[in-house]
CSV table of C-alpha atoms and ligand atoms in Angstrom, one decimal:
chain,number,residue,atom,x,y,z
A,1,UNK,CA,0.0,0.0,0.0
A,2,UNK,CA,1.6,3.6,-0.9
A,3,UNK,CA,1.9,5.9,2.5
A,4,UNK,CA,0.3,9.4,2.1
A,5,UNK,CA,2.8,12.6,2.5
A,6,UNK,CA,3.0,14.3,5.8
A,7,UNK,CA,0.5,17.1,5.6
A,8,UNK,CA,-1.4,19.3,8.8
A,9,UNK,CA,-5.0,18.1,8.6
A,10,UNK,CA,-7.9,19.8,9.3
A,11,UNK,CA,-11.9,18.4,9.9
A,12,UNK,CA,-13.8,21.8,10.3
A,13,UNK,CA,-17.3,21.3,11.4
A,14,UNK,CA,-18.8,24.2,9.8
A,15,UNK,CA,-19.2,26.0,6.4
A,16,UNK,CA,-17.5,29.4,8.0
A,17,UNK,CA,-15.2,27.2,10.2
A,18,UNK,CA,-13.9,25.8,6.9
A,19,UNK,CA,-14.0,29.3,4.9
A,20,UNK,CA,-11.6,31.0,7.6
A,21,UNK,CA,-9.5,27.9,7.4
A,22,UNK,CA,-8.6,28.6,4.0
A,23,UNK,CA,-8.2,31.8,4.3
A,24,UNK,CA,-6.0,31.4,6.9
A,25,UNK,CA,-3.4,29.9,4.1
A,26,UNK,CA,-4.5,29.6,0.6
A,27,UNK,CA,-1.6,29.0,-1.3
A,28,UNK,CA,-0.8,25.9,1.0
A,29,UNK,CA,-3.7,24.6,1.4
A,30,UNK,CA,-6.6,21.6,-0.5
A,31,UNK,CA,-9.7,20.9,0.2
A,32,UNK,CA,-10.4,17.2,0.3
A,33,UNK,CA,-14.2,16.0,0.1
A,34,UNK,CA,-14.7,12.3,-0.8
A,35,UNK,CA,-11.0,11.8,-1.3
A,36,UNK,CA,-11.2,9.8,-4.6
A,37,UNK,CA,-9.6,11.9,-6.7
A,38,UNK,CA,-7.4,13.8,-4.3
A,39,UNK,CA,-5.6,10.8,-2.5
A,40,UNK,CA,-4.3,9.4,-5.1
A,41,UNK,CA,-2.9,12.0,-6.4
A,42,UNK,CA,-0.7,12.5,-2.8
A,43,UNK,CA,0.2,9.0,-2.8
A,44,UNK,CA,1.8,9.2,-6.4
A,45,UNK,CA,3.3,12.5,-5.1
A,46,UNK,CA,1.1,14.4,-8.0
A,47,UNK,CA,0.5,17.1,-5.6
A,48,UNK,CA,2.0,17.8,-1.9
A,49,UNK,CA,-0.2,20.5,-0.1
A,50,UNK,CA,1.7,21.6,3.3
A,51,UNK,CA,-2.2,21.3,4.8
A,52,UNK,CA,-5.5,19.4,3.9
A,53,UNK,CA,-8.8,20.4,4.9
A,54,UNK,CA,-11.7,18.2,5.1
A,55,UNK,CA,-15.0,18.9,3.8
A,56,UNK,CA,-17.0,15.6,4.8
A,57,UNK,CA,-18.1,17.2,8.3
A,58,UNK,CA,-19.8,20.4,6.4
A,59,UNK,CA,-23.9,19.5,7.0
A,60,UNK,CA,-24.1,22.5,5.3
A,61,UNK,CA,-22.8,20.9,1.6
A,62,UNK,CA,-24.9,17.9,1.7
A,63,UNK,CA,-28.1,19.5,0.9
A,64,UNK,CA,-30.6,18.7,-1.8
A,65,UNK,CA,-33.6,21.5,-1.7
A,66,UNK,CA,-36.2,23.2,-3.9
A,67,UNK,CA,-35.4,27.0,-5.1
A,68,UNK,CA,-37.6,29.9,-4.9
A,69,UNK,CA,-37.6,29.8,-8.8
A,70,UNK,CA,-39.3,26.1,-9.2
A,71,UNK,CA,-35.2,24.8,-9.6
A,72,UNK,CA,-32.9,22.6,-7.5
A,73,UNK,CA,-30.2,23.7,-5.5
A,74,UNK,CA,-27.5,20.8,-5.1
A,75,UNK,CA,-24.6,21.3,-2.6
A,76,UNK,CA,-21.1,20.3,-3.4
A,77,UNK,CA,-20.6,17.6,-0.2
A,78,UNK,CA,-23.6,15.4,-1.8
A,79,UNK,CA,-22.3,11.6,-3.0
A,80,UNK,CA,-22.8,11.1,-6.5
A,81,UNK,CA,-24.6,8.0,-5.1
A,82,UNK,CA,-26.6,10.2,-3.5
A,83,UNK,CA,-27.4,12.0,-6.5
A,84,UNK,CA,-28.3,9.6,-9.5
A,85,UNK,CA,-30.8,8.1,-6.5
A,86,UNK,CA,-32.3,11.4,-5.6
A,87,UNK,CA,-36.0,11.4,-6.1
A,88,UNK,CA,-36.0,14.8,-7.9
A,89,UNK,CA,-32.8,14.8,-10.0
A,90,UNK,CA,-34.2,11.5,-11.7
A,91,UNK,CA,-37.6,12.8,-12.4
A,92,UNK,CA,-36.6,16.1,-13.3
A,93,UNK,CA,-33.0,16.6,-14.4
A,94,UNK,CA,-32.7,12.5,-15.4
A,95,UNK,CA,-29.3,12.8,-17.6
A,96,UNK,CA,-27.8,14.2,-14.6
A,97,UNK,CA,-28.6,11.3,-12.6
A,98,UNK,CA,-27.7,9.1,-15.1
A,99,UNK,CA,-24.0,10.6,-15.3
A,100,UNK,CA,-23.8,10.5,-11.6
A,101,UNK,CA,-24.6,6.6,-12.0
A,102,UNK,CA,-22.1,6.1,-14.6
A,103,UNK,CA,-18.9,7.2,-12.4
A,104,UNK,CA,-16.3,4.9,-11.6
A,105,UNK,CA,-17.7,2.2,-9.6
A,106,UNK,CA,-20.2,1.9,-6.1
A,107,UNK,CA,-17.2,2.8,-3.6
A,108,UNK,CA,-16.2,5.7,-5.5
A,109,UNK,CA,-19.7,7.0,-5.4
A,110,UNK,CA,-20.5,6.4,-2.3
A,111,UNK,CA,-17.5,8.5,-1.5
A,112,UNK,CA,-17.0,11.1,-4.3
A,113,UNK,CA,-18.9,14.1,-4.4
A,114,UNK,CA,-21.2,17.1,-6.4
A,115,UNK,CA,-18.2,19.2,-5.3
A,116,UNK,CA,-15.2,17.1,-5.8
A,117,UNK,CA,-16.5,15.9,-9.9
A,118,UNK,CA,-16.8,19.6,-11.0
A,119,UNK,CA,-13.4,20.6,-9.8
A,120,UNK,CA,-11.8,17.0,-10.1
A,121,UNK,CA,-8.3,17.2,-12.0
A,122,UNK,CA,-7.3,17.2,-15.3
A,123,UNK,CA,-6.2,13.8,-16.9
A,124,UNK,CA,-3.6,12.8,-18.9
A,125,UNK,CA,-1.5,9.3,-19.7
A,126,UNK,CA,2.0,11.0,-19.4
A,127,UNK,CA,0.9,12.4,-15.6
A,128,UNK,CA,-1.4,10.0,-13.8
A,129,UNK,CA,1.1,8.2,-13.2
A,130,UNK,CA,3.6,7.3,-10.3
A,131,UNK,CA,6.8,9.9,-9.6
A,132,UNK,CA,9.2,7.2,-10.7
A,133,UNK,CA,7.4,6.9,-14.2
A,134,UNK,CA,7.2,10.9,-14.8
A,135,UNK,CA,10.8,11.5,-13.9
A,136,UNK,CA,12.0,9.0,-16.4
A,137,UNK,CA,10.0,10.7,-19.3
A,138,UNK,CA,11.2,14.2,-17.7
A,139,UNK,CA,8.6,15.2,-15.8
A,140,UNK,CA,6.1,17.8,-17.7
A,141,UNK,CA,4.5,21.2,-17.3
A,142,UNK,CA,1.8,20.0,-15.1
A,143,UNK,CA,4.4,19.6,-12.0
A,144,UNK,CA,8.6,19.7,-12.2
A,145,UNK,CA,9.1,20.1,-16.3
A,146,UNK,CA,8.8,22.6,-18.3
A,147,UNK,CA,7.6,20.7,-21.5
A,148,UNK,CA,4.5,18.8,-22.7
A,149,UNK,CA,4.7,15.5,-24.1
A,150,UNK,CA,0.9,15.6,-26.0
A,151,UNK,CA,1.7,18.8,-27.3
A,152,UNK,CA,6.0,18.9,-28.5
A,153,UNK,CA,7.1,22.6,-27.9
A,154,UNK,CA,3.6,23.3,-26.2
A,155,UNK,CA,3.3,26.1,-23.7
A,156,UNK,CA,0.3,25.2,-22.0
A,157,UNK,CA,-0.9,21.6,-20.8
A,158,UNK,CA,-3.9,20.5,-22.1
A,159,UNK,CA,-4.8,17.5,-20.0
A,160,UNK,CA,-8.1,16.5,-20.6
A,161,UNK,CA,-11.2,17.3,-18.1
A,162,UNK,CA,-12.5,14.0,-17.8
A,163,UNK,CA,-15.2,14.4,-15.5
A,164,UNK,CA,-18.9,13.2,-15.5
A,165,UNK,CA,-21.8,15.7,-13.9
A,166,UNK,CA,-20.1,19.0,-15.7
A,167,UNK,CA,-21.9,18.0,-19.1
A,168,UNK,CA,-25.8,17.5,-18.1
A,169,UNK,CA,-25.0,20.3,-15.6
A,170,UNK,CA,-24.3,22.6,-18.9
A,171,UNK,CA,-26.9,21.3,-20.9
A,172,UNK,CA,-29.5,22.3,-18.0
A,173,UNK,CA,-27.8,25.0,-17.5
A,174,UNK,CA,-27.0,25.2,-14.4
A,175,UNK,CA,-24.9,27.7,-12.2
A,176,UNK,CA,-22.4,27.2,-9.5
A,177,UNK,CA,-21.7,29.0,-6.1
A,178,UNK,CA,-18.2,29.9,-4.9
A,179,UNK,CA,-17.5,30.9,-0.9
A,180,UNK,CA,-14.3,32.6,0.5
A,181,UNK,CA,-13.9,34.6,3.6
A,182,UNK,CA,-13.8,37.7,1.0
A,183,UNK,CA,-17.3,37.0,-1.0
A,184,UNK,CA,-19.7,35.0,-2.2
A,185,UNK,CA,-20.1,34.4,-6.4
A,186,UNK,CA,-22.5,32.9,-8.8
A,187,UNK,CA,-21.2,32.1,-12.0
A,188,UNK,CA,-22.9,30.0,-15.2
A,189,UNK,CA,-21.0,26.7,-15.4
A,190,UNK,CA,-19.9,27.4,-18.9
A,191,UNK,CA,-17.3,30.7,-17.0
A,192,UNK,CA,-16.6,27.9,-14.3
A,193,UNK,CA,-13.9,26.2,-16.5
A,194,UNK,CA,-10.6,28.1,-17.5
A,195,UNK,CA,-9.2,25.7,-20.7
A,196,UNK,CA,-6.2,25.2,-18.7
A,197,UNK,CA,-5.2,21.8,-17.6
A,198,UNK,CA,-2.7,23.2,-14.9
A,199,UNK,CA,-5.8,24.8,-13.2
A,200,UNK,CA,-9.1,24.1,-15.2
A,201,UNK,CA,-11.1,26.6,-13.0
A,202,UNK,CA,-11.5,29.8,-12.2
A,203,UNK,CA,-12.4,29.4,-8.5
A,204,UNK,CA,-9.6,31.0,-6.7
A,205,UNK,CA,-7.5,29.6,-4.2
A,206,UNK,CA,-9.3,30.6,-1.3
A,207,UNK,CA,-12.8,29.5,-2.5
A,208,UNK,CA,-14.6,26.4,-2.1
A,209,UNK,CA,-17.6,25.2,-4.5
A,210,UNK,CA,-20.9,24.9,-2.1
A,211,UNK,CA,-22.8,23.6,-4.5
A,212,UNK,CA,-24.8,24.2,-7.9
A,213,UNK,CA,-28.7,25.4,-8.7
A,214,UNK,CA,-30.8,23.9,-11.3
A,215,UNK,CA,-33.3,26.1,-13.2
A,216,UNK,CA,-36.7,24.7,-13.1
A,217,UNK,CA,-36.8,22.3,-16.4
A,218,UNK,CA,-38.8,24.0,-19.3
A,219,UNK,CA,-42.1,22.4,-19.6
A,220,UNK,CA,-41.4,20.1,-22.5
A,221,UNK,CA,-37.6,19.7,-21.6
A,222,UNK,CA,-35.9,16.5,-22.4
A,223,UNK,CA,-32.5,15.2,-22.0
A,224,UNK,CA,-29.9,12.1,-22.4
A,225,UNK,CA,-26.4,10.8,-21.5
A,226,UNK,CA,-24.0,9.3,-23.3
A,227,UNK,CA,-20.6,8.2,-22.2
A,228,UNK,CA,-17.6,5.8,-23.9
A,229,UNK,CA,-15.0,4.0,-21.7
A,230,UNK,CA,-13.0,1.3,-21.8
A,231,UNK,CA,-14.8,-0.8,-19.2
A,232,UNK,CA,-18.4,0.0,-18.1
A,233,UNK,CA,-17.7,-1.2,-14.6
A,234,UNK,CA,-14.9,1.8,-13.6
A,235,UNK,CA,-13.5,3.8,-16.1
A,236,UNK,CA,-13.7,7.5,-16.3
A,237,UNK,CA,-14.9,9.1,-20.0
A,238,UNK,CA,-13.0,8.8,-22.9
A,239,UNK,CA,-15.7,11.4,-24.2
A,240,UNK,CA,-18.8,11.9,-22.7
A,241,UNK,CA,-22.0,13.8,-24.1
A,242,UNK,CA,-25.2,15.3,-22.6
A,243,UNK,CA,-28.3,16.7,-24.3
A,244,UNK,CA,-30.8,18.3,-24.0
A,245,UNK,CA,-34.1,20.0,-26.1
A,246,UNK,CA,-37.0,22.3,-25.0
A,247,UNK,CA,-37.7,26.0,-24.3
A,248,UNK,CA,-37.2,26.6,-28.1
A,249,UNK,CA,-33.5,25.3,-27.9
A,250,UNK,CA,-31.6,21.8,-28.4
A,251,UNK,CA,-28.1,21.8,-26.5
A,252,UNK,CA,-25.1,19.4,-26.4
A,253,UNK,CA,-22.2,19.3,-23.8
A,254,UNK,CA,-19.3,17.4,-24.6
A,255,UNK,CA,-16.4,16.6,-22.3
A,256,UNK,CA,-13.4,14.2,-22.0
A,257,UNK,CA,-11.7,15.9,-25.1
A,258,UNK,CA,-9.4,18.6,-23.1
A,259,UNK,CA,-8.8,21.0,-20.4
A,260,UNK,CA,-12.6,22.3,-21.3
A,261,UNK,CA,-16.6,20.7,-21.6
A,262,UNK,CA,-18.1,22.4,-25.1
A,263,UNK,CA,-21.5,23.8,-24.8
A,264,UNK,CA,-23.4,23.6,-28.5
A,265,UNK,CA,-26.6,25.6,-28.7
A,266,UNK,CA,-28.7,25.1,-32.2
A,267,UNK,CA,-32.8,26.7,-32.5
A,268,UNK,CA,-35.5,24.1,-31.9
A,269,UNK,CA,-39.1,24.0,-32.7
A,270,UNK,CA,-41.6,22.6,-30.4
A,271,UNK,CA,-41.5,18.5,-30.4
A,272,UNK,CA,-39.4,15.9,-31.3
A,273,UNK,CA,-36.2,17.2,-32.4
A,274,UNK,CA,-36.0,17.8,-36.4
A,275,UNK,CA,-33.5,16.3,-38.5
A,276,UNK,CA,-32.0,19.2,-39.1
A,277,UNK,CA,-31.2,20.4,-35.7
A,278,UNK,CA,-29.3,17.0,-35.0
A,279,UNK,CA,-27.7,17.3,-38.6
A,280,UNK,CA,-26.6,21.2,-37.3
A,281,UNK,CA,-25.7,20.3,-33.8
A,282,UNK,CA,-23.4,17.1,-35.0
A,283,UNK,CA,-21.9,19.5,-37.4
A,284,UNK,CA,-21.1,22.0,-35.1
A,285,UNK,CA,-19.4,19.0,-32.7
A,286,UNK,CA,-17.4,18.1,-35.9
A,287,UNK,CA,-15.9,21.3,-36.0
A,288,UNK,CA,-15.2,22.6,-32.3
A,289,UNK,CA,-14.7,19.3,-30.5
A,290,UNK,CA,-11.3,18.0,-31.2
A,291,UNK,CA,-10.3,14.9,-28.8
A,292,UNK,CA,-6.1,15.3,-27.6
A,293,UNK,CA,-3.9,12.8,-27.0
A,294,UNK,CA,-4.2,13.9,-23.5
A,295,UNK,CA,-6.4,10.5,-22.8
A,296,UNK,CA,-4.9,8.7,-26.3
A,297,UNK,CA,-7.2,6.6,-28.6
A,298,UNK,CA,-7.5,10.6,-30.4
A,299,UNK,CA,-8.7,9.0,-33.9
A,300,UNK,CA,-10.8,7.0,-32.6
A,301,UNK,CA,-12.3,8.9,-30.0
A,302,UNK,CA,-13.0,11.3,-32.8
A,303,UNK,CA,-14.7,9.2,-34.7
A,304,UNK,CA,-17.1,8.4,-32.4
A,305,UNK,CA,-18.5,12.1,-31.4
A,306,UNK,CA,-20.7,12.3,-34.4
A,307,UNK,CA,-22.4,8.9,-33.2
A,308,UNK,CA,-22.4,10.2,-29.8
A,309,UNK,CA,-24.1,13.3,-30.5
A,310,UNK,CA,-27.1,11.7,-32.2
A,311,UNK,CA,-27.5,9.2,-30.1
A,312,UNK,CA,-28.0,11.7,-27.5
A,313,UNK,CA,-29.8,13.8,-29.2
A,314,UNK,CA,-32.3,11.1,-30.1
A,315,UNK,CA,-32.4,9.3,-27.1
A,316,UNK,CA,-33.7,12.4,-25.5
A,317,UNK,CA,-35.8,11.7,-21.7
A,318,UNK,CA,-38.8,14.0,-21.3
A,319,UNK,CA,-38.3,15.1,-17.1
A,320,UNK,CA,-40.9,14.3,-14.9
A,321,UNK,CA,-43.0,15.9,-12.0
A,322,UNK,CA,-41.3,14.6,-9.2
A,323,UNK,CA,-42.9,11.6,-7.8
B,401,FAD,C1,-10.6,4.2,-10.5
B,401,FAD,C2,-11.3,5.5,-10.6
B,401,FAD,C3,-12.3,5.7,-11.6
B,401,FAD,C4,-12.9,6.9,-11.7
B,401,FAD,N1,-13.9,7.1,-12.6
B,401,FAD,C5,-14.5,8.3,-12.8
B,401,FAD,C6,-15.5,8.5,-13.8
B,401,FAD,O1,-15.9,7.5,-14.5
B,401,FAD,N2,-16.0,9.7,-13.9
B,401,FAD,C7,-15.7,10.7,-13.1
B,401,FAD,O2,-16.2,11.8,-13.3
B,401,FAD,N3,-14.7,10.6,-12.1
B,401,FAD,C8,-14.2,9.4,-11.9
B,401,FAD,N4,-13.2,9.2,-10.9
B,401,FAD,C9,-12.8,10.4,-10.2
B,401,FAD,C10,-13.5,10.6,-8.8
B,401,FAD,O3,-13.8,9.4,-8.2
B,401,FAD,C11,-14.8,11.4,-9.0
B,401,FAD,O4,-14.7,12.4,-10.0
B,401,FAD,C12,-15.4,12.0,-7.7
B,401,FAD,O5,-16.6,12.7,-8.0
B,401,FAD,C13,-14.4,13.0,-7.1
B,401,FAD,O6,-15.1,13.5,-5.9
B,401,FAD,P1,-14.4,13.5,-4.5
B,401,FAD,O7,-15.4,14.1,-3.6
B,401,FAD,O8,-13.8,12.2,-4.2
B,401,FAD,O9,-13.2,14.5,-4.8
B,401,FAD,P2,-11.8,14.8,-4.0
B,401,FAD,O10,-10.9,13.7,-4.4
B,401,FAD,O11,-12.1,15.0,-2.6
B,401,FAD,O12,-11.4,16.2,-4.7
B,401,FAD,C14,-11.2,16.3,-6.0
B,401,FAD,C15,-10.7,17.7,-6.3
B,401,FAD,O13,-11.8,18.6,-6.1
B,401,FAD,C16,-11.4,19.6,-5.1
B,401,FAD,N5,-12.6,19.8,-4.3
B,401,FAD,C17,-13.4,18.9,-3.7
B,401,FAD,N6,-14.5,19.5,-3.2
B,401,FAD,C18,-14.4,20.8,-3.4
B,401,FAD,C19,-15.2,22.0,-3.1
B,401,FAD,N7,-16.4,21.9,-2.5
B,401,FAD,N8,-14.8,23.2,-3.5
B,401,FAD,C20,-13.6,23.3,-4.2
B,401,FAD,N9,-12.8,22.3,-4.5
B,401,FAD,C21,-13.2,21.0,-4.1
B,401,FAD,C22,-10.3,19.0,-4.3
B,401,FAD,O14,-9.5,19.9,-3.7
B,401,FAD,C23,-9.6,18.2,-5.4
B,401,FAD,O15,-8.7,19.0,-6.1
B,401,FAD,C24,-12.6,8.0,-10.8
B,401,FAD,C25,-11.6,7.8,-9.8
B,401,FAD,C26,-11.0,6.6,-9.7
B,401,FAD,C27,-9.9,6.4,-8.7
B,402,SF4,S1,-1.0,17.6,-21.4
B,402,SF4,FE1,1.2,17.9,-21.4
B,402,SF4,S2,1.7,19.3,-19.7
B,402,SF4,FE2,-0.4,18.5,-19.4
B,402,SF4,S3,-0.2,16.7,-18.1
B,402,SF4,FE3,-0.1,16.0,-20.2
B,402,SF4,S4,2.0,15.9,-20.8
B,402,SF4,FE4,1.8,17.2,-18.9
């Protein structure tokens, strides 16, 4: 078993508790939630925070409740177990659930969280991997090198966001809340990420993600999941794609590519989706969506978005009252 790094660790018991605790030393400091992403990442001696802070004692981040505007408001500390079971994010917002259900395995849902998915690392084959391995290819702009082995002569690293929730969340678009000891923020998900792999979002050192809200689904909304991966029983994406149609609108999200989800927006008439907003949409993936060689398999990874995208798009879910 590989020993974790010596690090000062802290179990706040309280939202502000936890707030002034970063505050207290930003630069040195990461929060941990369900710990699935984070620990390995200090065992392989990825990263090596002086201080870790604990968010699994925070009542206040494990909340599922009902907005003033007919939405959802989904805090950061709930499991994504949690979340593909919850009563009104099946009925309602059901591609959301299903990306929830789709990640890793049980134990890493029962542990991982809202929180720790949306700002979960970047990926790439030439860094997940064990100190040892990286220094013998040289290390890489991500931590200790200053080159990138996707991109030869590349000045910025474009691992690849391969996380699940941040698609439906885009195509329902949704909006995410950020807490420091300076301010609170709302931003729409589609500002949340950067398009850097070194950092791929824009919360700031001192803030912490307490959770998302959902805008009340439009009355004939419908929506779908679609994710490729090597093996159905743990893998992460090797391209993922959410959809949605209703309000006038048809949107796709697609993610696993790079550093950045893509948010595609196309007009939509009332009803079943027309042939040629799924011909306009899976033309628009064709041209902005352009898998790396961040998570390999780029050809045929690319290939397969076309497919993707209309089997989202016609698998759409109409949400439900909830039960
Ligand atoms: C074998 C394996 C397979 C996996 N498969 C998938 C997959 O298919 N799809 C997928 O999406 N993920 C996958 N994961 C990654 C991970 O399990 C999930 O993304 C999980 O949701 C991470 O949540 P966590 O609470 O465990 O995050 P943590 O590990 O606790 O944290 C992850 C990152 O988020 C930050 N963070 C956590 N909470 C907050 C917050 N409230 N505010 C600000 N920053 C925060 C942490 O500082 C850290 O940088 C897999 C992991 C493993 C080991
Ligand atoms: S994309 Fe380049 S810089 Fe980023 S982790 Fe991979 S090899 Fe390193």
């Amino acid at each position: 078993m590989l020993p974790l790094p010596p690090f000062s660790w802290l179990a706040p018991r309280s939202l502000d508790e936890a707030i002034d605790a970063l505050a207290a030393a930003p630069d040195e400091t990461v929060l941990l939630a369900g710990g699935t992403d984070l620990l390995p990442h200090l065992k392989y001696g990825r990263r090596a925070p002086r201080r870790v802070i604990g968010l699994g004692r925070l009542p206040e981040l494990a909340r599922v409740e009902p907005t003033a505007d007919g939405g959802l408001w989904v805090g950061a500390g709930v499991t994504l177990d949690h979340l593909a079971a919850e009563p009104r994010v099946v009925a309602r917002y059901p591609a959301l659930a299903a990306a929830a259900a789709a990640v890793g395995s049980p134990q890493l849902r029962r542990m991982g969280t809202l929180g720790g998915n949306l700002c979960l690392d970047t990926r790439c084959r030439y860094f997940d991997q064990s100190a040892f391995w990286r220094g013998a290819l040289g290390h890489c702009l991500k931590k200790d090198g200053d080159t990138c082995h996707v991109v030869p002569g590349g000045r910025r690293c474009v691992a690849a966001l391969a996380a699940d929730t941040p698609a439906p969340l885009l195509v329902y678009e949704a909006t995410i809340e950020l807490r420091s000891a300076r301010a609170a923020r709302r931003l729409a998900l589609t500002d949340f990420y950067a398009g850097d792999g070194l950092r791929p979002h824009v919360a700031a050192r001192d803030e912490l993600v307490t959770g998302v809200h959902l805008p009340a689904p439009a009355v004939d909304l419908r929506s779908a999941h679609v994710k490729l991966r090597a093996r159905a029983a743990i893998d992460f994406p090797l391209l993922a794609v959410a959809a949605a149609g209703g309000g006038g609108e048809a949107r796709v999200a697609v993610t696993a590519l790079g550093p950045r989800p893509r948010l595609l927006r196309a007009p939509a008439p009332p009803g079943p989706l027309p042939d040629a907003t799924i011909d306009a949409l899976i033309a628009l993936a064709r041209a902005r969506c352009h898998p790396l060689a961040s998570l390999g398999d780029e050809a045929w990874r690319a290939a397969l978005i076309a497919p993707s995208v209309r089997r989202a798009l016609t698998s759409l879910q109409p949400s439900r009252e909830t039960p």
